[in-house]
Tab-separated table of C-alpha atoms in Angstrom:
chain	number	residue	atom	x	y	z
A	285	UNK	CA	-31.736	2.434	23.924
A	286	UNK	CA	-28.554	2.556	26.003
A	287	UNK	CA	-26.970	5.999	26.207
A	288	UNK	CA	-23.627	6.110	24.387
A	289	UNK	CA	-20.823	8.022	26.068
A	290	UNK	CA	-17.051	7.832	25.655
A	291	UNK	CA	-16.953	5.620	28.734
A	292	UNK	CA	-19.607	3.194	27.503
A	293	UNK	CA	-18.077	3.062	24.019
A	294	UNK	CA	-14.696	2.179	25.479
A	295	UNK	CA	-16.268	-0.525	27.645
A	296	UNK	CA	-18.058	-2.022	24.636
A	297	UNK	CA	-14.851	-1.954	22.604
A	298	UNK	CA	-13.010	-3.763	25.388
A	299	UNK	CA	-15.739	-6.378	25.649
A	300	UNK	CA	-16.727	-7.067	22.030
A	301	UNK	CA	-14.354	-5.624	19.421
A	302	UNK	CA	-11.413	-7.646	18.074
A	303	UNK	CA	-9.069	-5.137	16.473
A	304	UNK	CA	-6.897	-5.748	13.431
A	305	UNK	CA	-3.155	-6.015	14.165
A	306	UNK	CA	-4.111	-4.894	17.682
A	307	UNK	CA	-3.043	-5.812	21.198
A	308	UNK	CA	-5.729	-6.464	23.804
A	309	UNK	CA	-5.935	-6.745	27.553
A	310	UNK	CA	-3.561	-5.282	30.152
A	311	UNK	CA	-5.678	-2.121	30.271
A	312	UNK	CA	-5.341	-1.373	26.537
A	313	UNK	CA	-8.366	0.430	25.097
A	314	UNK	CA	-8.286	1.604	21.457
A	315	UNK	CA	-8.726	5.289	20.635
A	316	UNK	CA	-12.195	5.767	19.194
A	317	UNK	CA	-12.474	7.958	16.083
A	318	UNK	CA	-15.971	9.282	15.443
A	319	UNK	CA	-15.765	11.898	12.704
A	320	UNK	CA	-13.619	13.276	9.909
A	321	UNK	CA	-13.548	16.600	8.080
A	322	UNK	CA	-11.006	17.328	5.364
A	323	UNK	CA	-7.554	16.488	6.745
A	324	UNK	CA	-8.812	16.320	10.332
A	325	UNK	CA	-10.205	13.448	12.411
A	326	UNK	CA	-11.975	13.683	15.786
A	327	UNK	CA	-12.177	11.238	18.666
A	328	UNK	CA	-15.135	10.428	20.906
A	329	UNK	CA	-14.108	13.180	23.323
A	330	UNK	CA	-14.052	15.837	20.636
A	331	UNK	CA	-10.274	16.179	20.325
A	332	UNK	CA	-8.963	16.793	16.786
A	333	UNK	CA	-5.953	15.286	15.032
A	334	UNK	CA	-4.259	15.879	11.707
A	335	UNK	CA	-4.708	12.697	9.671
A	336	UNK	CA	-1.120	12.178	8.595
A	337	UNK	CA	-1.776	8.695	7.190
A	338	UNK	CA	-5.006	9.195	5.204
A	339	UNK	CA	-6.658	6.655	7.483
A	340	UNK	CA	-4.489	3.849	6.153
A	341	UNK	CA	-3.075	5.335	2.897
A	342	UNK	CA	-6.685	5.503	1.733
A	343	UNK	CA	-8.610	8.775	2.218
A	344	UNK	CA	-7.068	10.544	-0.771
A	345	UNK	CA	-9.752	13.235	-1.212
A	346	UNK	CA	-10.148	13.908	2.499
A	347	UNK	CA	-12.881	13.154	4.981
A	348	UNK	CA	-16.504	14.260	4.810
A	349	UNK	CA	-16.990	14.587	1.051
A	350	UNK	CA	-20.743	14.822	0.504
A	351	UNK	CA	-20.443	13.848	-3.172
A	352	UNK	CA	-19.199	10.384	-2.268
A	353	UNK	CA	-21.866	9.806	0.365
A	354	UNK	CA	-24.502	10.926	-2.142
A	355	UNK	CA	-23.170	8.577	-4.818
A	356	UNK	CA	-23.456	5.655	-2.394
A	357	UNK	CA	-27.002	6.560	-1.390
A	358	UNK	CA	-28.182	7.020	-4.973
A	359	UNK	CA	-26.751	3.686	-6.120
A	360	UNK	CA	-28.177	1.878	-3.078
A	361	UNK	CA	-31.630	3.111	-4.049
A	362	UNK	CA	-31.232	1.917	-7.653
A	363	UNK	CA	-29.430	-1.391	-7.075
A	364	UNK	CA	-27.878	-2.061	-3.701
A	365	UNK	CA	-26.311	-5.392	-4.604
A	366	UNK	CA	-25.886	-7.947	-7.350
A	367	UNK	CA	-22.926	-10.306	-7.913
A	368	UNK	CA	-20.572	-10.343	-10.880
A	369	UNK	CA	-20.787	-14.147	-11.057
A	370	UNK	CA	-21.718	-14.463	-14.761
A	371	UNK	CA	-23.653	-11.182	-14.535
A	372	UNK	CA	-22.647	-7.532	-14.763
A	373	UNK	CA	-23.826	-4.214	-13.358
A	374	UNK	CA	-23.585	-0.773	-14.972
A	375	UNK	CA	-21.294	0.692	-12.300
A	376	UNK	CA	-18.865	-2.243	-12.471
A	377	UNK	CA	-18.742	-1.939	-16.269
A	378	UNK	CA	-18.134	1.807	-16.170
A	379	UNK	CA	-15.482	1.523	-13.478
A	380	UNK	CA	-13.657	-1.256	-15.335
A	381	UNK	CA	-13.496	0.938	-18.438
A	382	UNK	CA	-12.265	3.887	-16.372
A	383	UNK	CA	-9.486	1.882	-14.731
A	384	UNK	CA	-8.402	0.383	-18.046
A	385	UNK	CA	-8.191	3.894	-19.447
A	386	UNK	CA	-5.840	4.969	-16.647
A	387	UNK	CA	-3.672	1.839	-16.801
A	388	UNK	CA	-0.644	1.728	-19.126
A	389	UNK	CA	-0.084	-0.573	-22.094
A	390	UNK	CA	-2.696	-3.236	-22.764
A	391	UNK	CA	-3.850	-3.666	-19.163
A	392	UNK	CA	-7.526	-3.674	-20.054
A	393	UNK	CA	-9.124	-6.513	-18.068
A	394	UNK	CA	-10.383	-5.659	-14.586
A	395	UNK	CA	-11.237	-8.308	-11.999
A	396	UNK	CA	-12.853	-6.752	-8.936
A	397	UNK	CA	-12.235	-7.763	-5.326
A	398	UNK	CA	-13.168	-6.143	-2.017
A	399	UNK	CA	-9.632	-5.226	-0.936
A	400	UNK	CA	-5.917	-5.270	-1.649
A	401	UNK	CA	-4.991	-8.628	-0.149
A	402	UNK	CA	-7.683	-10.265	-2.259
A	403	UNK	CA	-6.320	-8.507	-5.344
A	404	UNK	CA	-2.844	-9.929	-4.662
A	405	UNK	CA	-4.310	-13.383	-4.047
A	406	UNK	CA	-6.192	-13.097	-7.340
A	407	UNK	CA	-3.059	-12.116	-9.251
A	408	UNK	CA	-1.114	-15.152	-8.056
A	409	UNK	CA	-3.972	-17.489	-8.898
A	410	UNK	CA	-4.279	-15.964	-12.365
A	411	UNK	CA	-0.538	-16.354	-12.964
A	412	UNK	CA	-0.687	-20.052	-12.065
A	413	UNK	CA	-3.681	-20.791	-14.248
A	414	UNK	CA	-2.402	-18.711	-17.157
A	415	UNK	CA	0.794	-20.734	-17.385
A	416	UNK	CA	-1.120	-24.006	-17.085
A	417	UNK	CA	-3.315	-22.945	-19.988
A	418	UNK	CA	-0.352	-21.887	-22.113
A	419	UNK	CA	1.677	-25.061	-21.755
A	420	UNK	CA	3.976	-24.179	-18.858
A	421	UNK	CA	2.306	-25.897	-15.894
A	422	UNK	CA	5.428	-25.914	-13.726
A	423	UNK	CA	5.496	-22.113	-13.379
A	424	UNK	CA	3.892	-21.455	-9.998
A	425	UNK	CA	6.441	-19.723	-7.735
A	426	UNK	CA	6.492	-16.014	-6.994
A	427	UNK	CA	9.317	-13.654	-6.049
A	428	UNK	CA	8.914	-10.636	-3.790
A	429	UNK	CA	11.215	-8.494	-1.670
A	430	UNK	CA	12.430	-8.734	1.899
A	431	UNK	CA	10.235	-6.913	4.440
A	432	UNK	CA	7.572	-6.182	1.783
A	433	UNK	CA	3.928	-6.508	2.846
A	434	UNK	CA	1.413	-7.822	0.309
A	435	UNK	CA	-1.580	-8.863	2.410
A	436	UNK	CA	-2.904	-11.427	4.872
A	437	UNK	CA	-4.734	-14.186	2.909
A	438	UNK	CA	-2.698	-17.405	2.856
A	439	UNK	CA	-1.387	-16.826	-0.662
A	440	UNK	CA	-0.733	-13.116	-0.216
A	441	UNK	CA	0.920	-13.858	3.121
A	442	UNK	CA	3.334	-16.225	1.376
A	443	UNK	CA	4.290	-13.290	-0.859
A	444	UNK	CA	4.677	-10.993	2.159
A	445	UNK	CA	8.250	-10.681	3.443
A	446	UNK	CA	7.603	-9.908	7.115
A	447	UNK	CA	8.522	-13.046	9.117
A	448	UNK	CA	6.617	-12.069	12.275
A	449	UNK	CA	3.357	-11.870	10.323
A	450	UNK	CA	3.900	-15.267	8.716
A	451	UNK	CA	5.087	-17.422	11.612
A	452	UNK	CA	1.707	-17.892	13.375
A	453	UNK	CA	0.109	-19.260	10.197
A	454	UNK	CA	2.762	-21.563	8.788
A	455	UNK	CA	2.881	-23.685	6.780
A	456	UNK	CA	1.890	-21.146	4.151
A	457	UNK	CA	1.034	-21.591	0.490
A	458	UNK	CA	4.273	-22.965	-1.021
A	459	UNK	CA	6.233	-21.071	-3.641
A	460	UNK	CA	6.970	-17.682	-2.095
A	461	UNK	CA	10.599	-16.569	-2.621
A	462	UNK	CA	12.395	-13.445	-1.343
A	463	UNK	CA	15.084	-11.160	-2.768
A	464	UNK	CA	16.682	-7.997	-1.309
A	465	UNK	CA	14.687	-4.769	-1.337
A	466	UNK	CA	15.934	-1.410	-2.624
A	467	UNK	CA	16.732	0.396	0.645
A	468	UNK	CA	19.913	2.188	-0.397
A	469	UNK	CA	20.321	3.639	3.112
A	470	UNK	CA	21.040	0.077	4.284
A	471	UNK	CA	22.821	-1.042	1.099
A	472	UNK	CA	26.274	-2.665	1.134
A	473	UNK	CA	28.908	0.043	1.598
A	474	UNK	CA	30.286	0.176	-1.993
A	475	UNK	CA	26.785	0.658	-3.445
A	476	UNK	CA	25.476	3.412	-1.166
A	477	UNK	CA	26.969	6.219	-3.226
A	478	UNK	CA	25.905	4.891	-6.648
A	479	UNK	CA	22.123	4.596	-6.844
A	480	UNK	CA	22.108	3.319	-10.409
A	481	UNK	CA	24.629	0.567	-9.640
A	482	UNK	CA	22.655	-0.370	-6.546
A	483	UNK	CA	19.450	-0.569	-8.594
A	484	UNK	CA	21.115	-2.868	-11.096
A	485	UNK	CA	22.483	-5.016	-8.266
A	486	UNK	CA	19.062	-5.315	-6.598
A	487	UNK	CA	17.297	-6.133	-9.871
A	488	UNK	CA	19.876	-8.762	-10.761
A	489	UNK	CA	19.100	-10.597	-7.527
A	490	UNK	CA	15.709	-11.346	-9.129
A	491	UNK	CA	17.396	-12.911	-12.156
A	492	UNK	CA	19.652	-14.855	-9.812
A	493	UNK	CA	16.646	-16.213	-7.900
A	494	UNK	CA	14.894	-17.228	-11.125
A	495	UNK	CA	17.991	-19.068	-12.299
A	496	UNK	CA	18.433	-20.769	-8.950
A	497	UNK	CA	14.822	-21.973	-8.760
A	498	UNK	CA	14.620	-22.771	-12.462
A	499	UNK	CA	12.855	-20.452	-14.947
A	500	UNK	CA	10.293	-23.157	-15.676
A	501	UNK	CA	9.063	-22.922	-12.050
A	502	UNK	CA	8.735	-19.142	-11.559
A	503	UNK	CA	5.468	-17.480	-12.550
A	504	UNK	CA	5.603	-13.893	-11.271
A	505	UNK	CA	7.471	-11.119	-9.488
A	506	UNK	CA	5.418	-8.952	-7.093
A	507	UNK	CA	6.838	-5.467	-6.437
A	508	UNK	CA	5.389	-2.267	-4.977
A	509	UNK	CA	6.447	0.879	-6.867
A	510	UNK	CA	7.465	2.331	-3.485
A	511	UNK	CA	7.755	-0.400	-0.863
A	512	UNK	CA	5.706	0.389	2.234
A	513	UNK	CA	6.964	-1.976	4.954
A	514	UNK	CA	10.511	-1.086	5.847
A	515	UNK	CA	9.674	2.584	5.414
A	516	UNK	CA	8.683	4.016	2.012
A	517	UNK	CA	11.534	2.498	0.024
A	518	UNK	CA	11.687	4.021	-3.496
A	519	UNK	CA	13.200	2.310	-6.535
A	520	UNK	CA	16.698	3.373	-7.607
A	521	UNK	CA	17.145	4.770	-11.134
A	522	UNK	CA	16.896	2.067	-13.772
A	523	UNK	CA	15.633	-0.575	-11.349
A	524	UNK	CA	12.265	-1.224	-12.959
A	525	UNK	CA	13.716	-1.061	-16.482
A	526	UNK	CA	16.061	-3.895	-15.547
A	527	UNK	CA	13.313	-5.869	-13.766
A	528	UNK	CA	11.127	-5.600	-16.860
A	529	UNK	CA	13.983	-6.933	-19.000
A	530	UNK	CA	14.501	-9.852	-16.621
A	531	UNK	CA	10.819	-10.766	-16.545
A	532	UNK	CA	10.614	-10.671	-20.341
A	533	UNK	CA	13.740	-12.787	-20.719
A	534	UNK	CA	12.428	-15.539	-18.433
A	535	UNK	CA	8.717	-15.294	-19.333
A	536	UNK	CA	7.837	-14.232	-15.794
A	537	UNK	CA	4.917	-11.897	-15.071
A	538	UNK	CA	5.642	-8.532	-13.460
A	539	UNK	CA	2.957	-7.574	-10.932
A	540	UNK	CA	2.875	-3.960	-9.760
A	541	UNK	CA	1.274	-4.087	-6.317
A	542	UNK	CA	-0.232	-0.610	-6.070
A	543	UNK	CA	-2.658	-1.134	-3.212
A	544	UNK	CA	-1.013	1.868	-1.528
A	545	UNK	CA	0.733	3.677	-4.385
A	546	UNK	CA	-2.148	3.978	-6.882
A	547	UNK	CA	-4.668	6.808	-7.139
A	548	UNK	CA	-2.411	9.790	-6.677
A	549	UNK	CA	-0.268	8.709	-3.730
A	550	UNK	CA	2.873	9.111	-5.880
A	551	UNK	CA	1.345	11.522	-8.413
A	552	UNK	CA	-0.421	9.453	-11.095
A	553	UNK	CA	-3.452	7.190	-11.085
A	554	UNK	CA	-1.039	4.273	-11.277
A	555	UNK	CA	2.467	4.685	-9.898
A	556	UNK	CA	4.053	2.454	-12.536
A	557	UNK	CA	3.570	5.465	-14.818
A	558	UNK	CA	5.560	7.616	-12.375
A	559	UNK	CA	8.486	5.207	-12.672
A	560	UNK	CA	8.153	4.458	-16.379
A	561	UNK	CA	7.387	0.731	-16.527
A	562	UNK	CA	4.496	-1.341	-17.862
A	563	UNK	CA	3.650	-4.377	-15.706
A	564	UNK	CA	1.591	-7.390	-16.737
A	565	UNK	CA	-0.765	-6.992	-13.767
A	566	UNK	CA	-1.658	-4.161	-11.398
A	567	UNK	CA	-3.238	-4.799	-8.004
A	568	UNK	CA	-5.004	-1.868	-6.349
A	569	UNK	CA	-7.586	-0.933	-3.714
A	570	UNK	CA	-7.531	1.708	-0.910
A	571	UNK	CA	-7.610	5.060	-2.731
A	572	UNK	CA	-9.958	3.857	-5.472
A	573	UNK	CA	-12.896	5.031	-3.350
A	574	UNK	CA	-10.831	7.120	-0.905
A	575	UNK	CA	-12.065	4.613	1.668
A	576	UNK	CA	-15.718	5.632	1.446
A	577	UNK	CA	-16.653	2.071	0.443
A	578	UNK	CA	-14.528	-1.109	0.169
A	579	UNK	CA	-13.288	-2.265	-3.226
A	580	UNK	CA	-10.128	-3.621	-4.857
A	581	UNK	CA	-9.091	-4.800	-8.302
A	582	UNK	CA	-6.630	-6.831	-10.303
A	583	UNK	CA	-6.000	-5.300	-13.724
A	584	UNK	CA	-4.492	-7.731	-16.227
A	585	UNK	CA	-3.159	-7.394	-19.744
A	586	UNK	CA	-5.115	-8.536	-22.773
A	587	UNK	CA	-2.460	-11.222	-23.264
A	588	UNK	CA	-3.280	-12.794	-19.913
A	589	UNK	CA	-6.990	-12.735	-20.652
A	590	UNK	CA	-6.666	-14.332	-24.100
A	591	UNK	CA	-6.790	-18.010	-22.956
A	592	UNK	CA	-10.145	-17.292	-21.295
A	593	UNK	CA	-11.823	-16.039	-24.495
A	594	UNK	CA	-12.715	-19.445	-25.944
A	595	UNK	CA	-16.250	-19.618	-24.546
A	596	UNK	CA	-15.509	-22.537	-22.220
A	597	UNK	CA	-12.452	-21.770	-20.057
A	598	UNK	CA	-13.262	-20.172	-16.700
A	599	UNK	CA	-11.151	-18.446	-14.073
A	600	UNK	CA	-12.736	-20.302	-11.098
A	601	UNK	CA	-12.282	-17.515	-8.583
A	602	UNK	CA	-14.430	-14.723	-7.170
A	603	UNK	CA	-15.824	-12.839	-4.189
A	604	UNK	CA	-19.424	-12.240	-3.147
A	605	UNK	CA	-18.898	-8.498	-2.820
A	606	UNK	CA	-16.287	-8.025	-5.570
A	607	UNK	CA	-17.215	-5.010	-7.694
A	608	UNK	CA	-20.130	-4.199	-5.372
A	609	UNK	CA	-22.447	-1.776	-7.218
A	610	UNK	CA	-22.414	0.800	-4.416
A	611	UNK	CA	-18.624	0.663	-4.059
A	612	UNK	CA	-18.192	0.969	-7.819
A	613	UNK	CA	-20.477	4.022	-7.870
A	614	UNK	CA	-18.451	5.616	-5.077
A	615	UNK	CA	-15.221	4.863	-6.957
A	616	UNK	CA	-16.544	6.583	-10.077
A	617	UNK	CA	-17.538	9.655	-8.061
A	618	UNK	CA	-14.147	9.625	-6.332
A	619	UNK	CA	-12.309	9.521	-9.667
A	620	UNK	CA	-14.482	12.383	-10.879
A	621	UNK	CA	-13.253	14.387	-7.884
A	622	UNK	CA	-9.649	13.530	-8.754
A	623	UNK	CA	-10.076	14.928	-12.235
A	624	UNK	CA	-12.190	17.938	-11.310
A	625	UNK	CA	-9.808	19.040	-8.529
A	626	UNK	CA	-6.575	18.047	-10.292
A	627	UNK	CA	-5.348	16.022	-7.327
A	628	UNK	CA	-2.614	14.170	-9.214
A	629	UNK	CA	-1.173	17.449	-10.425
A	630	UNK	CA	-1.462	18.791	-6.891
A	631	UNK	CA	0.682	15.941	-5.582
A	632	UNK	CA	3.260	16.472	-8.310
A	633	UNK	CA	3.297	20.203	-7.605
A	634	UNK	CA	3.721	19.928	-3.834
A	635	UNK	CA	5.807	16.733	-3.534
A	636	UNK	CA	9.113	18.611	-3.422
A	637	UNK	CA	7.723	20.928	-0.739
A	638	UNK	CA	6.648	17.958	1.371
A	639	UNK	CA	10.113	16.441	1.030
A	640	UNK	CA	11.977	19.646	1.863
A	641	UNK	CA	9.731	20.322	4.867
A	642	UNK	CA	10.449	16.878	6.317
A	643	UNK	CA	14.158	17.217	5.550
A	644	UNK	CA	14.348	20.051	8.072
A	645	UNK	CA	14.263	17.265	10.670
A	646	UNK	CA	17.785	16.171	9.746
A	647	UNK	CA	19.106	18.490	12.445
A	648	UNK	CA	17.752	16.053	15.064
A	649	UNK	CA	20.304	13.366	16.057
A	650	UNK	CA	17.654	10.628	16.087
A	651	UNK	CA	16.744	11.162	12.394
A	652	UNK	CA	18.835	8.968	10.088
A	653	UNK	CA	17.044	8.950	6.744
A	654	UNK	CA	14.048	10.648	5.132
A	655	UNK	CA	12.821	8.885	2.019
A	656	UNK	CA	9.820	8.392	-0.207
A	657	UNK	CA	7.998	9.882	-3.179
A	658	UNK	CA	4.902	11.995	-3.752
A	659	UNK	CA	2.790	12.159	-0.585
A	660	UNK	CA	4.343	8.986	0.858
A	661	UNK	CA	7.360	9.390	3.176
A	662	UNK	CA	9.164	7.739	6.057
A	663	UNK	CA	11.524	9.113	8.689
A	664	UNK	CA	13.990	6.439	9.849
A	665	UNK	CA	15.152	6.669	13.454
A	666	UNK	CA	18.735	5.824	14.454
A	667	UNK	CA	21.017	5.814	17.459
A	668	UNK	CA	23.825	7.471	15.528
A	669	UNK	CA	23.519	9.502	12.337
A	670	UNK	CA	27.159	9.073	11.379
A	671	UNK	CA	27.306	5.277	11.706
A	672	UNK	CA	23.606	4.622	10.902
A	673	UNK	CA	23.425	2.407	13.971
A	674	UNK	CA	19.832	1.316	14.519
A	675	UNK	CA	17.872	0.366	17.619
A	676	UNK	CA	17.649	-3.289	18.554
A	677	UNK	CA	14.337	-5.142	18.891
A	678	UNK	CA	13.986	-4.543	22.621
A	679	UNK	CA	14.735	-0.839	22.209
A	680	UNK	CA	12.222	-0.551	19.350
A	681	UNK	CA	9.594	-2.244	21.490
A	682	UNK	CA	9.972	0.592	24.007
A	683	UNK	CA	10.729	3.471	21.647
A	684	UNK	CA	8.069	3.220	18.954
A	685	UNK	CA	4.964	2.861	21.145
A	686	UNK	CA	6.138	5.832	23.217
A	687	UNK	CA	6.744	7.970	20.117
A	688	UNK	CA	3.444	6.892	18.565
A	689	UNK	CA	1.536	7.822	21.718
A	690	UNK	CA	3.341	11.158	21.990
A	691	UNK	CA	2.607	12.051	18.364
A	692	UNK	CA	-1.053	11.173	18.813
A	693	UNK	CA	-1.268	13.183	22.029
A	694	UNK	CA	0.300	16.125	20.178
A	695	UNK	CA	-2.412	15.930	17.521
A	696	UNK	CA	-0.857	13.887	14.710
A	697	UNK	CA	-2.148	10.509	13.575
A	698	UNK	CA	0.551	8.652	11.631
A	699	UNK	CA	2.366	5.314	11.881
A	700	UNK	CA	5.402	4.223	13.879
A	701	UNK	CA	6.499	1.037	12.117
A	702	UNK	CA	9.049	-1.602	13.092
A	703	UNK	CA	8.638	-4.049	10.194
A	704	UNK	CA	12.320	-3.580	9.432
A	705	UNK	CA	14.283	-0.634	10.792
A	706	UNK	CA	12.215	1.776	12.934
A	707	UNK	CA	10.415	4.452	10.935
A	708	UNK	CA	7.603	6.970	11.169
A	709	UNK	CA	5.426	6.773	8.048
A	710	UNK	CA	3.504	9.759	6.689
A	711	UNK	CA	0.896	9.782	3.929
A	712	UNK	CA	-1.470	12.759	4.306
A	713	UNK	CA	-4.625	13.205	2.201
A	714	UNK	CA	-3.921	14.520	-1.274
A	715	UNK	CA	-5.792	17.738	-0.493
A	716	UNK	CA	-2.989	18.623	1.955
A	717	UNK	CA	-0.555	21.419	1.250
A	718	UNK	CA	2.237	23.481	2.847
A	719	UNK	CA	0.199	24.352	5.950
A	720	UNK	CA	-0.341	20.660	6.717
A	721	UNK	CA	3.293	19.818	5.932
A	722	UNK	CA	4.458	22.492	8.380
A	723	UNK	CA	2.093	21.183	11.063
A	724	UNK	CA	3.401	17.636	10.574
A	725	UNK	CA	7.016	18.811	10.809
A	726	UNK	CA	6.334	20.905	13.917
A	727	UNK	CA	4.711	18.015	15.790
A	728	UNK	CA	7.391	15.549	14.689
A	729	UNK	CA	10.112	17.959	15.752
A	730	UNK	CA	8.721	18.371	19.227
A	731	UNK	CA	8.280	14.658	19.857
A	732	UNK	CA	11.552	13.546	18.244
A	733	UNK	CA	13.583	16.279	19.925
A	734	UNK	CA	12.315	15.062	23.283
A	735	UNK	CA	13.102	11.441	22.333
A	736	UNK	CA	16.602	12.460	21.183
A	737	UNK	CA	17.297	14.245	24.444
A	738	UNK	CA	16.055	11.308	26.497
A	739	UNK	CA	17.729	8.510	24.542
A	740	UNK	CA	20.810	9.932	22.883
């Protein structure tokens, strides 16, 4: 067997591994993460980093939880795999019941996938077929928001509002429409000081789009509770109440895309509860197992399932590993940890502390806005705090990689994101507290102060 060292691992990565959303060549070698413990990750040279992004908004309960590894091993011994194609397994049944219990309203039907993009794809396909079965076959279009990210499958990519991600794969699935997002920091001048008026304005753009396209052609609206791409954009007061009214008025389905926001990231199992609305569909993944095994789900209302209860009508859609028995067992153990350790209450209790700790960074000239909810925040970088002038594309291309590398070198793993205005995104594990918040702020301060002095 070939001896594995940091040097040989890096060489193998350069030769064989094709990274996701990654650049290759020109001497680029990816950092190699080998171990995790609590809120800390370690690279192949033994250096430690604070995981300020929960892997990828995923490791809610922290790294190295023996209970979750044990749940996977036990289920693999009993039944490692069986499909849900006209069959069922005990763990999938139990997990479906558990998710339905957490979901609001009559969202009681759980369709399992292996990830979030698949869950979004599933939701759009269900919306199309549902309206065909209920006598409205023209309703097939979907509305989502500018800069929003909803996944990479062809359908989900059509819902995504990030042009750079879409261009290489066009033409996409037809029917994806875009409306403005709810970034009040970049809102038109008269609306910046009135969050409720801005929320009503943004929601009414959805009604405007439905009217323009024709209500008989629009099937669904896909919205994240807090929009990730663009930098943790929360909803203004009253926004989702108005969106729900619009969807009801036009018989359009409201899909709450909670791939990131579910499972405690905002403070509840499903973030729609945090913002007081009941969608027709929830899509989720990531934190369901805290990343210890892959799984995703679409949770639909009883109303949407009704046309499929006649004994003959099928939803002709599925995935080989959807609802995998091992992943479902890990999810159940993960949710047990949530309840036993009160993680949702922990987020609600410490969210204000996280916010106020980050807000100390406002004394740095490069910090324009700090926004988010729960354990999900972004720091927007600007040239000028007073005018909110942003960096152009060429400047971002130099600035963000340098800041990302400096943060990582200083011991913080997080995300410098340019899908919109430049931001640093933070989403620590839900077991984090004031000590971790202070460490994040200290590292950010050092790196951003140096960037401010150099650039501004």
